[in-house]
Amino acid sequence: MKTYDNLGGDSSVVAYDYNSQVIKVQFDDGWIYEYEASKIGATDFQQMISLADSGRGLNSYINRYIRKRFTNKYRA
């Protein structure tokens, strides 16, 4: 997993990884959530990738638009 830059300084996201189908997001509580493009939609999937790579806004985006549409959840 890649370390999330957290440029805003207040995100609970600590790491992420993705491929063409799934983005995985690790939070500071140790949980990793998997979000599938087919479940959240291509627009939201691409936006999450963009925010993850930029290091800003991913946690807020998940809380505002994605919520509980994860496919899998597990501990690191």
PDB file of C-alpha atoms in Angstrom:
ATOM      1  CA  MET A   1       0.000   0.000   0.000  1.00  0.00           C
ATOM      2  CA  LYS A   2       1.078   3.564  -0.652  1.00  0.00           C
ATOM      3  CA  THR A   3       1.193   6.068   2.188  1.00  0.00           C
ATOM      4  CA  TYR A   4      -1.521   8.703   1.882  1.00  0.00           C
ATOM      5  CA  ASP A   5       0.070  12.170   1.973  1.00  0.00           C
ATOM      6  CA  ASN A   6      -2.721  13.751   4.070  1.00  0.00           C
ATOM      7  CA  LEU A   7      -1.858  17.271   2.935  1.00  0.00           C
ATOM      8  CA  GLY A   8      -4.841  18.682   4.801  1.00  0.00           C
ATOM      9  CA  GLY A   9      -3.485  17.213   8.034  1.00  0.00           C
ATOM     10  CA  ASP A  10      -6.802  15.948   9.395  1.00  0.00           C
ATOM     11  CA  SER A  11      -7.562  12.753   7.436  1.00  0.00           C
ATOM     12  CA  SER A  12      -8.034   9.349   9.011  1.00  0.00           C
ATOM     13  CA  VAL A  13      -6.797   7.747   5.753  1.00  0.00           C
ATOM     14  CA  VAL A  14      -3.236   6.451   6.151  1.00  0.00           C
ATOM     15  CA  ALA A  15      -2.671   4.343   3.012  1.00  0.00           C
ATOM     16  CA  TYR A  16      -4.250   3.229  -0.230  1.00  0.00           C
ATOM     17  CA  ASP A  17      -3.725   1.003  -3.241  1.00  0.00           C
ATOM     18  CA  TYR A  18      -5.670   0.438  -6.414  1.00  0.00           C
ATOM     19  CA  ASN A  19      -5.867  -1.350  -9.723  1.00  0.00           C
ATOM     20  CA  SER A  20      -8.336  -1.011 -12.590  1.00  0.00           C
ATOM     21  CA  GLN A  21     -11.154  -2.649 -10.589  1.00  0.00           C
ATOM     22  CA  VAL A  22     -10.629  -1.984  -6.871  1.00  0.00           C
ATOM     23  CA  ILE A  23      -9.317   0.750  -4.606  1.00  0.00           C
ATOM     24  CA  LYS A  24      -8.284  -0.208  -1.070  1.00  0.00           C
ATOM     25  CA  VAL A  25      -8.207   2.460   1.607  1.00  0.00           C
ATOM     26  CA  GLN A  26      -6.617   1.931   5.028  1.00  0.00           C
ATOM     27  CA  PHE A  27      -7.741   4.080   7.942  1.00  0.00           C
ATOM     28  CA  ASP A  28      -5.867   4.938  11.119  1.00  0.00           C
ATOM     29  CA  ASP A  29      -7.953   2.455  13.120  1.00  0.00           C
ATOM     30  CA  GLY A  30      -6.367  -0.395  11.125  1.00  0.00           C
ATOM     31  CA  TRP A  31      -9.377  -1.222   8.963  1.00  0.00           C
ATOM     32  CA  ILE A  32      -8.937  -1.571   5.217  1.00  0.00           C
ATOM     33  CA  TYR A  33     -11.967  -0.999   3.020  1.00  0.00           C
ATOM     34  CA  GLU A  34     -12.204  -2.207  -0.563  1.00  0.00           C
ATOM     35  CA  TYR A  35     -14.330  -0.301  -3.058  1.00  0.00           C
ATOM     36  CA  GLU A  36     -15.063  -1.896  -6.431  1.00  0.00           C
ATOM     37  CA  ALA A  37     -15.543   0.258  -9.498  1.00  0.00           C
ATOM     38  CA  SER A  38     -18.513  -1.869 -10.528  1.00  0.00           C
ATOM     39  CA  LYS A  39     -20.276  -1.131  -7.240  1.00  0.00           C
ATOM     40  CA  ILE A  40     -19.534   2.562  -6.726  1.00  0.00           C
ATOM     41  CA  GLY A  41     -19.529   3.574 -10.389  1.00  0.00           C
ATOM     42  CA  ALA A  42     -16.754   4.721 -12.704  1.00  0.00           C
ATOM     43  CA  THR A  43     -17.030   8.422 -11.840  1.00  0.00           C
ATOM     44  CA  ASP A  44     -16.725   7.920  -8.087  1.00  0.00           C
ATOM     45  CA  PHE A  45     -13.991   5.316  -8.599  1.00  0.00           C
ATOM     46  CA  GLN A  46     -11.879   7.677 -10.706  1.00  0.00           C
ATOM     47  CA  GLN A  47     -12.466  10.538  -8.277  1.00  0.00           C
ATOM     48  CA  MET A  48     -11.272   8.399  -5.357  1.00  0.00           C
ATOM     49  CA  ILE A  49      -8.111   7.501  -7.276  1.00  0.00           C
ATOM     50  CA  SER A  50      -7.477  11.132  -8.126  1.00  0.00           C
ATOM     51  CA  LEU A  51      -7.948  12.250  -4.521  1.00  0.00           C
ATOM     52  CA  ALA A  52      -5.797   9.404  -3.199  1.00  0.00           C
ATOM     53  CA  ASP A  53      -2.946  10.295  -5.533  1.00  0.00           C
ATOM     54  CA  SER A  54      -3.226  14.001  -4.733  1.00  0.00           C
ATOM     55  CA  GLY A  55      -3.111  13.342  -0.974  1.00  0.00           C
ATOM     56  CA  ARG A  56      -6.071  15.559  -0.167  1.00  0.00           C
ATOM     57  CA  GLY A  57      -9.823  15.088   0.234  1.00  0.00           C
ATOM     58  CA  LEU A  58     -10.207  11.304   0.096  1.00  0.00           C
ATOM     59  CA  ASN A  59     -11.644  10.840   3.586  1.00  0.00           C
ATOM     60  CA  SER A  60     -14.138  13.663   3.086  1.00  0.00           C
ATOM     61  CA  TYR A  61     -15.189  12.298  -0.302  1.00  0.00           C
ATOM     62  CA  ILE A  62     -15.767   8.831   1.125  1.00  0.00           C
ATOM     63  CA  ASN A  63     -17.816  10.242   4.002  1.00  0.00           C
ATOM     64  CA  ARG A  64     -19.877  12.493   1.755  1.00  0.00           C
ATOM     65  CA  TYR A  65     -20.487  10.385  -1.359  1.00  0.00           C
ATOM     66  CA  ILE A  66     -19.422   6.771  -0.908  1.00  0.00           C
ATOM     67  CA  ARG A  67     -20.408   5.959   2.670  1.00  0.00           C
ATOM     68  CA  LYS A  68     -21.114   2.232   3.076  1.00  0.00           C
ATOM     69  CA  ARG A  69     -20.755   1.136  -0.533  1.00  0.00           C
ATOM     70  CA  PHE A  70     -17.597  -0.829   0.222  1.00  0.00           C
ATOM     71  CA  THR A  71     -17.263  -4.404  -1.010  1.00  0.00           C
ATOM     72  CA  ASN A  72     -15.042  -5.779   1.721  1.00  0.00           C
ATOM     73  CA  LYS A  73     -13.667  -4.661   5.078  1.00  0.00           C
ATOM     74  CA  TYR A  74     -10.836  -6.284   7.046  1.00  0.00           C
ATOM     75  CA  ARG A  75      -8.073  -5.522   9.534  1.00  0.00           C
ATOM     76  CA  ALA A  76      -4.536  -4.852   8.395  1.00  0.00           C
TER      77      ALA A  76
END
